[in-house]
Coordinates of C-alpha atoms and ligand atoms in Angstrom, one line a residue:
M874 CA 27.6 -15.1 42.9
V875 CA 26.3 -16.8 39.7
I876 CA 26.6 -14.6 36.7
K877 CA 24.0 -14.9 34.0
P878 CA 23.8 -12.9 30.7
R879 CA 21.6 -9.9 30.6
L880 CA 21.1 -8.0 27.4
K881 CA 19.5 -4.8 26.4
G882 CA 19.2 -4.7 22.6
G883 CA 22.8 -4.8 21.4
L884 CA 24.3 -4.0 24.8
A885 CA 25.4 -6.6 27.3
L886 CA 24.6 -5.6 30.9
T887 CA 26.7 -8.4 32.4
N888 CA 29.8 -10.3 31.5
H889 CA 31.6 -13.3 32.8
P890 CA 35.2 -13.0 34.2
I891 CA 36.0 -16.7 33.8
G892 CA 34.5 -16.7 30.3
A893 CA 36.8 -13.7 29.5
K894 CA 39.8 -15.8 30.3
E895 CA 38.5 -18.4 27.8
F896 CA 37.9 -15.7 25.2
V897 CA 41.5 -14.5 25.5
K898 CA 42.9 -18.0 25.7
R899 CA 41.3 -19.1 22.4
Q900 CA 42.8 -16.1 20.6
I901 CA 46.2 -16.9 22.1
D902 CA 45.9 -20.5 21.1
Y903 CA 45.2 -19.5 17.5
V904 CA 48.3 -17.3 17.4
K905 CA 50.4 -20.0 18.9
S906 CA 49.1 -22.5 16.3
Q907 CA 50.6 -20.3 13.6
D908 CA 54.2 -19.5 12.6
K909 CA 56.0 -16.9 14.7
Y910 CA 56.9 -13.7 12.8
E911 CA 59.4 -10.9 12.8
G912 CA 57.5 -7.8 14.0
P913 CA 57.9 -4.8 16.3
K914 CA 59.4 -5.2 19.7
K915 CA 57.8 -2.3 21.6
V916 CA 54.1 -1.5 20.9
L917 CA 51.5 0.9 22.2
I918 CA 47.9 0.0 21.6
I919 CA 45.2 2.6 22.2
G920 CA 41.9 0.7 22.7
S921 CA 43.6 -2.6 23.8
S922 CA 41.0 -4.3 25.9
S923 CA 38.5 -5.7 23.4
G924 CA 37.6 -6.2 19.8
Y925 CA 40.3 -5.4 17.2
G926 CA 42.7 -3.8 19.6
L927 CA 42.8 -6.8 21.9
A928 CA 43.3 -9.2 19.0
T929 CA 46.1 -7.1 17.7
R930 CA 47.8 -7.1 21.0
I931 CA 47.5 -10.9 21.3
S932 CA 49.0 -11.4 17.8
L933 CA 51.9 -9.1 18.4
A934 CA 52.7 -10.4 21.9
F935 CA 52.3 -14.1 21.2
G936 CA 53.3 -14.1 17.5
A937 CA 56.1 -11.6 17.4
G938 CA 57.2 -11.5 21.1
A939 CA 56.4 -7.8 21.4
E940 CA 56.3 -6.0 24.7
T941 CA 53.0 -4.1 24.8
I942 CA 51.5 -1.1 26.5
G943 CA 47.7 -1.0 26.4
V944 CA 45.4 1.9 27.0
A945 CA 41.7 1.3 27.6
F946 CA 38.7 2.7 29.3
E947 CA 37.2 0.0 31.6
K948 CA 35.7 -0.5 35.0
G949 CA 36.5 -3.0 37.8
V950 CA 34.3 -4.5 40.4
E951 CA 32.0 -2.0 42.2
G952 CA 29.8 -3.6 44.9
K953 CA 27.7 -6.2 43.1
R954 CA 28.7 -4.9 39.7
V955 CA 31.1 -7.3 38.0
G956 CA 33.1 -4.8 36.1
S957 CA 33.4 -4.5 32.3
A958 CA 34.4 -7.3 29.8
G959 CA 37.4 -5.3 28.7
W960 CA 38.6 -5.2 32.3
W961 CA 38.6 -9.0 32.6
N962 CA 40.1 -9.4 29.1
T963 CA 43.0 -7.2 30.1
I964 CA 43.6 -9.2 33.3
A965 CA 43.5 -12.4 31.4
F966 CA 45.9 -11.1 28.8
N967 CA 48.3 -10.0 31.6
E968 CA 48.3 -13.4 33.3
A969 CA 49.0 -15.2 30.0
A970 CA 51.7 -12.7 29.0
E971 CA 53.4 -12.9 32.3
K972 CA 53.5 -16.7 32.2
E973 CA 55.6 -16.4 29.0
G974 CA 57.8 -13.6 30.2
L975 CA 56.2 -11.1 27.9
V976 CA 56.2 -7.5 29.3
S977 CA 52.7 -6.0 29.4
K978 CA 51.7 -2.7 31.0
N979 CA 48.2 -1.2 31.2
F980 CA 46.8 2.3 31.6
I981 CA 43.1 2.3 32.4
G982 CA 41.6 5.7 31.8
D983 CA 40.8 8.3 29.1
A984 CA 43.0 8.1 26.1
F985 CA 41.7 11.4 24.9
S986 CA 43.2 13.3 27.8
M987 CA 46.7 14.9 27.8
E988 CA 47.4 13.4 31.3
M989 CA 47.1 9.9 29.7
K990 CA 49.5 10.8 27.0
D991 CA 52.0 12.3 29.5
D992 CA 51.7 9.2 31.8
V993 CA 52.3 6.8 28.9
I994 CA 55.3 8.8 27.6
K995 CA 56.9 9.0 31.0
F996 CA 56.5 5.2 31.3
I997 CA 58.1 4.6 27.9
K998 CA 61.0 6.8 28.8
E999 CA 61.6 5.4 32.3
E1000 CA 60.5 1.8 32.2
F1001 CA 60.0 0.7 28.6
G1002 CA 63.4 1.1 27.1
G1003 CA 62.8 4.7 25.8
K1004 CA 61.1 4.1 22.4
I1005 CA 58.2 2.4 20.6
D1006 CA 58.2 0.9 17.1
L1007 CA 54.4 0.8 16.5
L1008 CA 51.2 2.5 17.6
I1009 CA 47.9 0.9 16.9
Y1010 CA 44.9 3.2 17.2
S1011 CA 41.8 1.1 17.8
L1012 CA 39.4 3.3 19.8
A1013 CA 35.7 3.1 19.6
S1014 CA 34.0 5.7 21.8
A1015 CA 30.8 7.7 22.1
V1016 CA 32.3 10.7 23.8
R1017 CA 35.4 12.8 23.8
T1018 CA 36.5 15.8 25.8
D1019 CA 38.8 17.9 23.7
P1020 CA 41.9 18.4 25.9
I1021 CA 42.5 21.8 24.3
D1022 CA 39.2 23.6 24.7
G1023 CA 37.7 21.4 27.3
V1024 CA 34.4 20.9 25.4
T1025 CA 32.8 17.4 25.5
Y1026 CA 31.6 16.0 22.2
R1027 CA 29.2 13.1 21.7
S1028 CA 29.2 11.0 18.6
A1029 CA 25.9 10.2 16.9
L1030 CA 25.3 7.1 14.9
K1031 CA 23.2 8.8 12.2
S1032 CA 22.7 9.2 8.5
T1033 CA 23.9 12.3 6.7
T1034 CA 21.5 12.0 3.7
K1035 CA 18.0 10.9 4.6
D1036 CA 16.1 8.8 7.2
I1037 CA 17.2 5.2 6.7
T1038 CA 14.9 2.4 7.7
G1039 CA 16.1 -1.2 7.5
P1040 CA 16.2 -4.5 9.3
T1041 CA 18.5 -5.4 12.1
I1042 CA 18.9 -8.1 14.7
N1043 CA 17.9 -7.6 18.3
F1044 CA 20.0 -10.0 20.2
E1045 CA 18.1 -9.5 23.4
K1046 CA 14.7 -10.4 21.9
E1047 CA 16.2 -12.7 19.2
V1048 CA 14.1 -11.1 16.5
M1049 CA 14.7 -9.3 13.3
E1050 CA 13.1 -5.9 13.4
E1051 CA 12.9 -2.6 11.6
T1052 CA 15.1 0.2 12.8
T1053 CA 15.3 3.8 11.6
M1054 CA 18.4 5.9 11.6
G1055 CA 17.6 9.6 11.6
V1056 CA 19.4 12.4 9.9
A1057 CA 22.2 14.1 11.8
T1058 CA 22.3 17.9 12.3
P1059 CA 25.5 19.6 11.1
D1060 CA 26.5 19.8 14.8
E1061 CA 26.1 16.1 15.2
I1062 CA 28.3 15.4 12.2
K1063 CA 31.0 17.7 13.5
S1064 CA 30.8 16.1 17.0
T1065 CA 31.1 12.6 15.6
V1066 CA 34.2 13.7 13.6
K1067 CA 35.6 15.2 16.8
V1068 CA 35.1 11.9 18.7
M1069 CA 35.9 9.3 16.0
G1070 CA 38.0 11.2 13.5
G1071 CA 41.8 11.6 13.4
E1072 CA 42.4 14.5 15.8
D1073 CA 43.3 12.5 18.8
W1074 CA 45.4 10.1 16.8
K1075 CA 47.4 13.1 15.6
L1076 CA 47.7 14.5 19.2
W1077 CA 49.1 11.1 20.3
I1078 CA 51.8 11.1 17.5
E1079 CA 52.7 14.8 18.2
A1080 CA 53.0 14.1 21.9
L1081 CA 55.1 10.9 21.4
D1082 CA 57.3 12.8 18.9
K1083 CA 57.8 15.7 21.3
G1084 CA 58.6 13.2 24.0
G1085 CA 61.3 11.7 21.8
V1086 CA 60.0 8.2 22.2
L1087 CA 59.5 7.2 18.5
S1088 CA 62.0 4.9 17.0
E1089 CA 63.6 5.0 13.5
G1090 CA 61.2 3.2 11.1
F1091 CA 58.2 3.8 13.5
K1092 CA 54.8 2.8 12.1
T1093 CA 51.3 3.6 13.1
V1094 CA 48.0 2.1 12.0
A1095 CA 44.5 3.3 12.8
Y1096 CA 41.5 0.9 12.3
S1097 CA 38.5 1.8 10.2
Y1098 CA 35.7 0.3 8.3
L1099 CA 34.1 1.0 4.9
G1100 CA 31.7 -1.8 4.1
P1101 CA 29.7 -2.7 1.0
K1102 CA 26.7 -1.1 -0.7
V1103 CA 24.0 -2.5 1.6
T1104 CA 25.5 -0.6 4.5
Y1105 CA 26.5 2.6 2.7
G1106 CA 23.5 4.5 4.1
I1107 CA 24.4 3.8 7.7
Y1108 CA 28.1 3.7 7.4
K1109 CA 30.0 5.2 4.5
E1110 CA 27.3 8.0 4.1
G1111 CA 26.6 8.2 7.8
T1112 CA 28.2 10.3 10.5
I1113 CA 30.7 7.5 11.2
G1114 CA 31.8 7.6 7.6
A1115 CA 32.5 11.3 7.9
A1116 CA 34.7 10.6 10.9
K1117 CA 36.5 7.8 9.1
R1118 CA 37.3 10.1 6.2
D1119 CA 38.8 12.5 8.6
L1120 CA 40.9 9.6 10.0
E1121 CA 42.1 8.8 6.5
H1122 CA 43.1 12.4 5.8
T1123 CA 45.0 12.3 9.1
S1124 CA 46.9 9.2 8.0
D1125 CA 48.2 11.1 5.0
V1126 CA 49.3 14.0 7.1
L1127 CA 51.0 11.7 9.6
N1128 CA 52.6 9.6 6.9
D1129 CA 54.3 12.6 5.4
F1130 CA 55.6 13.7 8.8
L1131 CA 56.8 10.3 9.9
K1132 CA 58.4 9.5 6.6
E1133 CA 60.5 12.7 6.7
K1134 CA 61.5 12.5 10.3
Y1135 CA 61.7 8.7 11.1
N1136 CA 61.6 7.0 7.8
G1137 CA 58.3 5.9 9.3
E1138 CA 54.7 5.2 8.0
A1139 CA 51.1 5.8 8.9
Y1140 CA 48.2 3.8 7.6
V1141 CA 44.5 3.4 7.9
S1142 CA 43.4 -0.2 7.7
L1143 CA 39.9 -1.2 6.7
S1144 CA 38.9 -4.3 8.5
K1145 CA 36.2 -6.9 8.0
A1146 CA 32.8 -6.6 9.6
L1147 CA 32.6 -8.4 13.0
M1148 CA 30.5 -8.4 16.1
T1149 CA 32.2 -6.3 18.7
K1150 CA 30.9 -4.2 21.6
A1151 CA 31.1 -1.2 19.2
S1152 CA 29.5 -2.7 16.1
A1153 CA 26.7 -4.5 17.9
V1154 CA 24.9 -1.2 18.5
I1155 CA 25.1 0.1 14.9
P1156 CA 21.6 -0.2 13.4
I1157 CA 21.3 -2.7 10.5
F1158 CA 24.9 -3.8 11.0
P1159 CA 24.2 -7.1 13.0
L1160 CA 22.0 -8.5 10.3
Y1161 CA 24.5 -7.6 7.6
A1162 CA 27.2 -9.4 9.7
A1163 CA 25.0 -12.5 10.2
L1164 CA 24.4 -12.8 6.4
L1165 CA 28.1 -12.1 5.6
Y1166 CA 29.2 -14.9 8.0
K1167 CA 26.9 -17.3 6.3
V1168 CA 28.4 -16.6 2.9
M1169 CA 32.0 -16.4 4.1
K1170 CA 31.8 -19.6 6.1
E1171 CA 30.3 -21.4 3.2
K1172 CA 33.2 -20.3 1.0
G1173 CA 35.7 -21.2 3.8
I1174 CA 37.0 -17.6 4.0
H1175 CA 35.4 -16.5 7.3
E1176 CA 37.7 -14.8 9.8
G1177 CA 37.1 -13.9 13.4
T1178 CA 38.8 -10.9 15.1
I1179 CA 42.1 -12.7 15.7
E1180 CA 42.4 -14.3 12.3
Q1181 CA 41.7 -10.9 10.7
K1182 CA 44.3 -9.0 12.7
H1183 CA 46.9 -11.8 12.5
R1184 CA 46.7 -11.7 8.7
L1185 CA 46.9 -7.9 8.7
L1186 CA 50.1 -8.0 10.8
T1187 CA 51.8 -11.0 9.3
Q1188 CA 50.9 -10.4 5.6
M1189 CA 50.6 -6.7 5.3
V1190 CA 52.1 -4.5 8.1
Y1191 CA 55.1 -6.8 8.7
G1192 CA 54.8 -9.0 5.6
N1193 CA 55.3 -8.9 1.9
N1194 CA 51.8 -9.2 0.7
P1195 CA 50.1 -5.9 1.6
V1196 CA 46.8 -5.2 -0.1
I1197 CA 46.7 -1.4 -0.5
D1198 CA 44.1 0.5 -2.5
E1199 CA 44.5 3.7 -4.6
E1200 CA 43.7 5.7 -1.5
R1201 CA 46.7 4.2 0.3
R1202 CA 44.5 2.2 2.7
L1203 CA 45.4 -1.3 3.9
R1204 CA 42.6 -3.7 2.9
P1205 CA 42.3 -6.8 5.1
D1206 CA 38.6 -6.5 4.3
N1207 CA 39.5 -7.7 0.7
W1208 CA 37.8 -11.1 1.3
E1209 CA 34.6 -9.5 2.6
M1210 CA 34.5 -7.1 -0.4
R1211 CA 35.0 -9.8 -3.0
E1212 CA 32.4 -9.5 -5.8
D1213 CA 31.1 -13.0 -5.4
V1214 CA 30.7 -12.6 -1.6
Q1215 CA 28.8 -9.3 -1.9
A1216 CA 26.6 -10.7 -4.7
E1217 CA 25.5 -13.5 -2.5
V1218 CA 25.0 -11.3 0.6
E1219 CA 22.9 -8.9 -1.6
A1220 CA 20.8 -11.9 -2.8
L1221 CA 20.2 -13.0 0.9
W1222 CA 19.5 -9.4 1.9
D1223 CA 16.6 -9.3 -0.6
K1224 CA 15.2 -12.6 0.7
V1225 CA 15.6 -12.2 4.4
T1226 CA 12.4 -11.8 6.6
P1227 CA 11.7 -11.9 10.3
D1228 CA 10.5 -15.5 9.8
N1229 CA 13.5 -16.9 7.9
F1230 CA 16.4 -14.9 9.2
K1231 CA 17.6 -17.6 11.7
E1232 CA 17.8 -20.1 8.8
I1233 CA 19.2 -18.1 5.9
S1234 CA 21.8 -16.1 7.9
D1235 CA 24.4 -17.3 10.3
Y1236 CA 22.4 -16.0 13.2
A1237 CA 23.7 -18.6 15.5
G1238 CA 27.3 -17.8 14.7
A1239 CA 26.8 -14.0 15.0
R1240 CA 25.0 -14.4 18.3
E1241 CA 27.6 -16.8 19.7
E1242 CA 30.3 -14.3 18.8
F1243 CA 28.4 -11.5 20.5
M1244 CA 27.9 -13.6 23.6
Q1245 CA 31.5 -14.7 23.7
L1246 CA 32.7 -11.0 23.7
N1247 CA 31.1 -10.9 27.1
G1248 CA 32.5 -14.2 28.3
F1249 CA 29.3 -16.3 27.7
D1250 CA 28.4 -19.3 25.6
F1251 CA 31.7 -21.1 25.9
D1252 CA 31.0 -24.8 26.1
N1253 CA 33.9 -25.4 28.5
V1254 CA 33.0 -22.8 31.1
D1255 CA 30.6 -23.7 34.0
Y1256 CA 28.1 -20.9 34.2
D1257 CA 26.3 -22.4 37.2
A1258 CA 29.5 -22.2 39.3
D1259 CA 29.8 -19.5 41.9
V1260 CA 32.1 -16.6 41.0
D1261 CA 33.9 -15.2 44.0
L1262 CA 33.6 -11.5 43.3
D1263 CA 35.5 -10.5 46.5
E1264 CA 38.5 -12.5 45.3
L1265 CA 38.2 -11.2 41.8
A1266 CA 38.0 -7.6 43.0
K1267 CA 41.6 -8.0 44.2
L1268 CA 42.8 -8.4 40.6
K1269 CA 43.9 -5.3 38.7
P1270 CA 44.9 -4.9 35.0
Ligands
NAD307 P1 35.6 -2.2 20.9 O1 34.4 -1.6 21.5 O2 35.7 -3.7 21.0 O3 37.0 -1.6 21.4 C1 37.1 -0.3 21.7 C2 38.3 0.0 22.6 O4 38.4 1.4 22.9 C3 38.2 -0.7 24.0 O5 39.5 -1.2 24.3 C4 37.8 0.5 24.9 O6 38.3 0.3 26.2 C5 38.6 1.6 24.2 N1 38.1 2.9 24.6 C6 36.9 3.5 24.3 N2 36.9 4.8 24.8 C7 38.1 5.0 25.4 C8 38.7 6.1 26.0 N3 38.1 7.3 26.2 N4 40.0 6.0 26.5 C9 40.7 4.8 26.3 N5 40.2 3.8 25.7 C10 38.9 3.8 25.2 O7 35.6 -1.8 19.3 P2 36.2 -2.4 18.0 O8 35.0 -2.9 17.1 O9 37.3 -3.3 18.2 O10 36.6 -1.1 17.3 C11 38.0 -0.6 17.2 C12 38.2 0.0 15.9 O11 38.1 -1.0 14.9 C13 37.3 1.2 15.6 O12 38.0 2.2 14.9 C14 36.3 0.5 14.6 O13 35.7 1.5 13.7 C15 37.2 -0.4 13.9 N6 36.5 -1.5 13.1 C16 35.6 -2.3 13.6 C17 34.9 -3.2 12.8 C18 33.8 -4.1 13.4 O14 33.1 -4.7 12.6 N7 33.7 -4.2 14.7 C19 35.2 -3.3 11.5 C20 36.2 -2.5 11.0 C21 36.9 -1.6 11.8
NA308 NA1 39.5 -2.4 20.0

């Protein structure tokens, strides 16, 4: 079967398993080109198969020699359906890790469930040496079933103030178009906090603590985003911002608990804007990212997913140069938020039109990044070659 890209707005309907291998390999190559670092030895990553969670896993394994457990929600081959990008990323990671003798174990399923927590804890106890040093919380999800009351909540990407209309990029049609984000009901705000807030992170830490699998000095970091003024309406002041504030509150609660019992730490880290499966569907965000890339690349300070996570880990979480704000948040987004960067992005934002957006933004770069998340647009992958789906279907993460 020959696999071609098919898009629907900011969603990729297909992905390329051979391209996924290249996607993972390039991130590994980056980490190997950098100095090794002293980091954690045993790590659990929730949301390990794509975006920031995958990059974190790659940095920790190939940069610090960590053994990793990944939890992700992905699908394998079903009939003529090729499976999800995160499925192939995970298989590619495993293959590369195994070659270097790095232990990697995957749990594919619902991180929000108690069964998943029990399964992971059992594995840590019986086959992973008994304890973990670090938990990374990098979930992006649209739905969560609360394991305690059994209710299923759906997140809504909406405003909490007023209808917000603004430009975005449609990668399918390759146009800049207006999009409107409606106002959330109180119920939708509550549901988004249920899905993307800190409740599940806390349940994980409580379960791991009760299971006796946290080491002395244990750390946990949850990933979040804040963003600049031009995206406040959709992000900071949106439903997702409400959820992220809940996550920040949870980090303080967890930090007090972990400090007391394990001499440990809990942080929220605010990362840089990037194209990922999750961010590509946020209205307005893709255009902001394309303008930001233009400015950051010109200044020589652009980072992709792997560079951003590698800097967070080597300089901040396991290094001596943490950038921490007055709200105790780690700030690897510090280059994105620089005043000169944001001033130039704002100037471009005022100038951008459907006619000039491909020239004045880094549209090509943002689109390429989006395509590569799904294994497409690598110059060294042959996309006309037949992919043997039956053979690939035998592989499991
Ligand atoms: P992503 O979509 O690439 O990754 C999400 C991960 O969550 C995947 O591994 C997926 O399998 C997993 N997942 C989703 N639902 C699950 C479930 N029920 N059970 C188990 N696993 C599940 O997203 P991303 O952009 O890497 O986002 C990760 C975090 O980083 C989010 O908290 C996001 O807010 C944050 N972040 C993203 C950006 C950005 O620009 N993309 C910027 C800053 C912070
Ligand atoms: Na992730």
